[in-house]
Structures are given as C-alpha cells and as structure tokens.
C-alpha cells in the first residue's frame, strides 16, 4: 500500500518544480501591480501583441527564481535521504526553463489565434508548460517512459483546472481558468 502510494507520488514530486515555476507568477501579480509586459507592448504583423499583458518581466523572473529555489531545496533534501530523485542537478533548470518557455509559447500561439489575454485555450493552457518541461529535460536526458508522460499529463490537467478554480474562488484570479 505505502509502496504503491510512493510509486504514484514520485513522478509528481519529480515534476513539481514545473508547477512551482508556473503557479508563482500569479501570486506575485497579486502583490506587485506595477509590472512590465515581457513583449514591451510590441505588436506583430497580425495586429496582435507578441505575448500580451499576461506575461510580465517581473512575473517571469519570479517564476524562475521560485522554481529554482524550490528545485534546489528538493534536490538536496532528496539526496540527504540518499535518494536520487533527479539524474543530476541539470535536470531541474531544464524542467524550469521548459515550463517558462511552454507558458510563453502558449501565449504566443493564443495571440496568433486571436484569443485575448486571459481567455482560454483548452489543453494548452493547462498542460503546455508540462509538455515543454518534459521536452526540454528529454533533450538532455532521453525520453521518459510513455506511461509516466500520460500519467503526468492527466494529473496536471486535473490539478490545473482545480487549482485555477480555487484561485478564482478565493479572489486571486479574475477568471476560473
Ligand atoms: N503572469 C506573469 N508573468 C508570467 C506568467 C503569468 O506576470 N510569465 C501573471 C499575470 O498577471 C497573468 C497571471 O499570472 O495574468 C496568470 O497567468 P496566465 O493564466 O498564464 O496568463 P493569462 O493572463 O491567462 O494570459 P494568457 O492569455 O497570455 O495566457
Ligand atoms: Mg490564463
């Protein structure tokens, strides 16, 4: 029973730095209101913003900082239990950079599709950061077993929907998605 629980929890613990990276900018945006758009307000050939006001320099840096601090703690904590949760330290920065890139790429695609900032693009909104996090680490460390990828995809989708709904209910987020 305990062993089974651990088997299901370990992949989530492993990917959790991507969650920390993805979720933290929202909380930062609730504290610091004066932020700079990462795309500097620039508009592309289609008359739409490159990324839009939902991706800020401050939010992105805070995501990077939170993700890296969280990963570093997790990395050394797991090694202090003589457990190698990661292949080596490089895996974390790749997961984190992937998560940020996936989030920014998602906004880029949404703007090209004419979807306004804050409006929904199903699947990509919930899992784009995860897909890129897995892709980035897999360039260096080889593919993950496909059952783990599907498992992480499904759980992340559900967790993302529920946490966003929760953030909306407590007034941290303007939209429930
Ligand atoms: N945020 C930020 N910088 C980032 C990512 C997020 O400042 N790199 C903040 C913004 O205040 C953003 C909020 O976190 O509005 C929620 O993030 P997200 O849902 O990804 O952005 P959206 O506003 O929905 O914008 P988009 O439509 O481009 O996804
Ligand atoms: Mg959104």
CSV table of C-alpha atoms in Angstrom, one decimal, residues 3-138:
chain,number,residue,atom,x,y,z
A,3,UNK,CA,4.9,1.4,-1.7
A,4,UNK,CA,2.1,1.9,-4.3
A,5,UNK,CA,1.4,5.4,-2.9
A,6,UNK,CA,5.1,6.3,-3.3
A,7,UNK,CA,5.2,5.0,-6.9
A,8,UNK,CA,2.3,7.3,-7.8
A,9,UNK,CA,3.6,10.3,-5.8
A,10,UNK,CA,7.2,10.2,-7.0
A,11,UNK,CA,6.6,11.4,-10.6
A,12,UNK,CA,4.5,14.3,-9.2
A,13,UNK,CA,7.3,15.2,-6.8
A,14,UNK,CA,9.8,15.0,-9.7
A,15,UNK,CA,7.8,17.4,-11.9
A,16,UNK,CA,6.7,19.7,-9.1
A,17,UNK,CA,9.4,22.3,-9.8
A,18,UNK,CA,7.5,22.9,-13.1
A,19,UNK,CA,4.3,23.5,-11.0
A,20,UNK,CA,6.2,26.0,-8.7
A,21,UNK,CA,7.5,27.8,-11.7
A,22,UNK,CA,4.1,28.0,-13.4
A,23,UNK,CA,2.0,29.0,-10.4
A,24,UNK,CA,4.2,31.5,-8.7
A,25,UNK,CA,3.8,34.5,-11.2
A,26,UNK,CA,0.1,34.6,-10.5
A,27,UNK,CA,0.7,35.1,-6.8
A,28,UNK,CA,3.4,37.7,-7.5
A,29,UNK,CA,1.0,39.6,-9.7
A,30,UNK,CA,-1.4,39.9,-6.8
A,31,UNK,CA,1.3,41.6,-4.7
A,32,UNK,CA,3.1,43.8,-7.2
A,33,UNK,CA,0.7,45.6,-9.6
A,34,UNK,CA,3.2,47.7,-11.5
A,35,UNK,CA,4.8,45.3,-13.9
A,36,UNK,CA,6.3,45.4,-17.4
A,37,UNK,CA,5.0,43.3,-20.2
A,38,UNK,CA,7.7,41.0,-21.4
A,39,UNK,CA,6.9,41.8,-25.1
A,40,UNK,CA,7.3,45.5,-24.3
A,41,UNK,CA,3.9,46.1,-25.7
A,42,UNK,CA,5.0,45.2,-29.3
A,43,UNK,CA,2.5,44.2,-31.9
A,44,UNK,CA,3.2,41.7,-34.7
A,45,UNK,CA,2.1,41.6,-38.4
A,46,UNK,CA,-1.4,40.3,-37.5
A,47,UNK,CA,-2.1,43.4,-35.4
A,48,UNK,CA,-1.9,41.4,-32.1
A,49,UNK,CA,0.5,41.6,-29.3
A,50,UNK,CA,3.5,39.2,-29.3
A,51,UNK,CA,2.6,37.8,-25.9
A,52,UNK,CA,0.2,40.3,-24.3
A,53,UNK,CA,0.0,41.8,-20.8
A,54,UNK,CA,-0.4,38.4,-19.1
A,55,UNK,CA,3.3,37.7,-19.4
A,56,UNK,CA,5.4,40.2,-17.4
A,57,UNK,CA,9.1,40.5,-16.9
A,58,UNK,CA,8.6,40.5,-13.1
A,59,UNK,CA,6.3,37.5,-13.1
A,60,UNK,CA,8.6,35.5,-15.3
A,61,UNK,CA,11.7,36.3,-13.2
A,62,UNK,CA,9.8,35.5,-10.0
A,63,UNK,CA,8.7,32.1,-11.6
A,64,UNK,CA,12.3,31.4,-12.5
A,65,UNK,CA,13.5,32.3,-9.0
A,66,UNK,CA,10.8,30.4,-7.2
A,67,UNK,CA,11.2,27.3,-9.4
A,68,UNK,CA,15.0,27.2,-8.9
A,69,UNK,CA,14.9,27.8,-5.2
A,70,UNK,CA,12.2,25.1,-4.8
A,71,UNK,CA,14.1,22.7,-7.0
A,72,UNK,CA,17.4,23.3,-5.2
A,73,UNK,CA,15.8,22.5,-1.8
A,74,UNK,CA,14.1,19.4,-3.2
A,75,UNK,CA,17.3,18.2,-4.8
A,76,UNK,CA,19.4,18.5,-1.7
A,77,UNK,CA,16.6,17.2,0.6
A,78,UNK,CA,16.2,14.1,-1.5
A,79,UNK,CA,19.9,13.5,-1.6
A,80,UNK,CA,20.1,13.9,2.2
A,81,UNK,CA,17.7,10.9,2.3
A,82,UNK,CA,20.2,9.1,-0.1
A,83,UNK,CA,17.5,9.2,-2.8
A,84,UNK,CA,18.3,10.4,-6.3
A,85,UNK,CA,15.0,12.0,-7.4
A,86,UNK,CA,16.9,13.6,-10.4
A,87,UNK,CA,19.6,12.3,-12.7
A,88,UNK,CA,21.7,15.3,-11.8
A,89,UNK,CA,21.3,18.9,-11.0
A,90,UNK,CA,20.9,20.0,-14.6
A,91,UNK,CA,17.6,18.3,-14.8
A,92,UNK,CA,15.9,21.0,-12.7
A,93,UNK,CA,16.9,24.0,-14.7
A,94,UNK,CA,15.8,22.2,-17.8
A,95,UNK,CA,12.4,21.4,-16.4
A,96,UNK,CA,12.1,25.1,-15.2
A,97,UNK,CA,13.2,26.7,-18.4
A,98,UNK,CA,10.9,24.3,-20.3
A,99,UNK,CA,7.9,25.3,-18.1
A,100,UNK,CA,8.5,29.0,-18.7
A,101,UNK,CA,9.0,28.5,-22.4
A,102,UNK,CA,5.8,26.4,-22.7
A,103,UNK,CA,3.8,29.1,-20.9
A,104,UNK,CA,5.2,31.9,-23.1
A,105,UNK,CA,4.8,29.9,-26.3
A,106,UNK,CA,1.2,29.2,-25.3
A,107,UNK,CA,0.5,32.9,-25.1
A,108,UNK,CA,2.3,33.5,-28.4
A,109,UNK,CA,0.0,30.9,-30.1
A,110,UNK,CA,-3.1,32.3,-28.4
A,111,UNK,CA,-2.4,35.8,-29.7
A,112,UNK,CA,-1.8,34.4,-33.2
A,113,UNK,CA,-5.2,32.6,-33.0
A,114,UNK,CA,-6.8,35.9,-31.9
A,115,UNK,CA,-7.5,34.7,-28.4
A,116,UNK,CA,-7.4,37.7,-26.0
A,117,UNK,CA,-5.2,37.7,-22.9
A,118,UNK,CA,-6.8,35.7,-20.1
A,119,UNK,CA,-9.2,33.9,-22.4
A,120,UNK,CA,-8.9,30.1,-22.6
A,121,UNK,CA,-7.1,27.8,-25.0
A,122,UNK,CA,-8.1,24.4,-23.6
A,123,UNK,CA,-5.4,21.7,-23.1
A,124,UNK,CA,-2.5,24.1,-23.9
A,125,UNK,CA,-3.4,26.5,-21.0
A,126,UNK,CA,-3.3,23.5,-18.6
A,127,UNK,CA,-0.5,21.4,-19.9
A,128,UNK,CA,1.7,23.5,-22.3
A,129,UNK,CA,4.2,24.2,-19.6
A,130,UNK,CA,4.3,20.5,-18.7
A,131,UNK,CA,4.9,19.4,-22.3
A,132,UNK,CA,7.8,21.8,-22.7
A,133,UNK,CA,9.3,20.9,-19.3
A,134,UNK,CA,9.3,17.3,-20.3
A,135,UNK,CA,10.6,18.1,-23.8
A,136,UNK,CA,13.5,20.3,-22.5
A,137,UNK,CA,14.7,17.7,-20.0
A,138,UNK,CA,14.3,14.9,-22.5
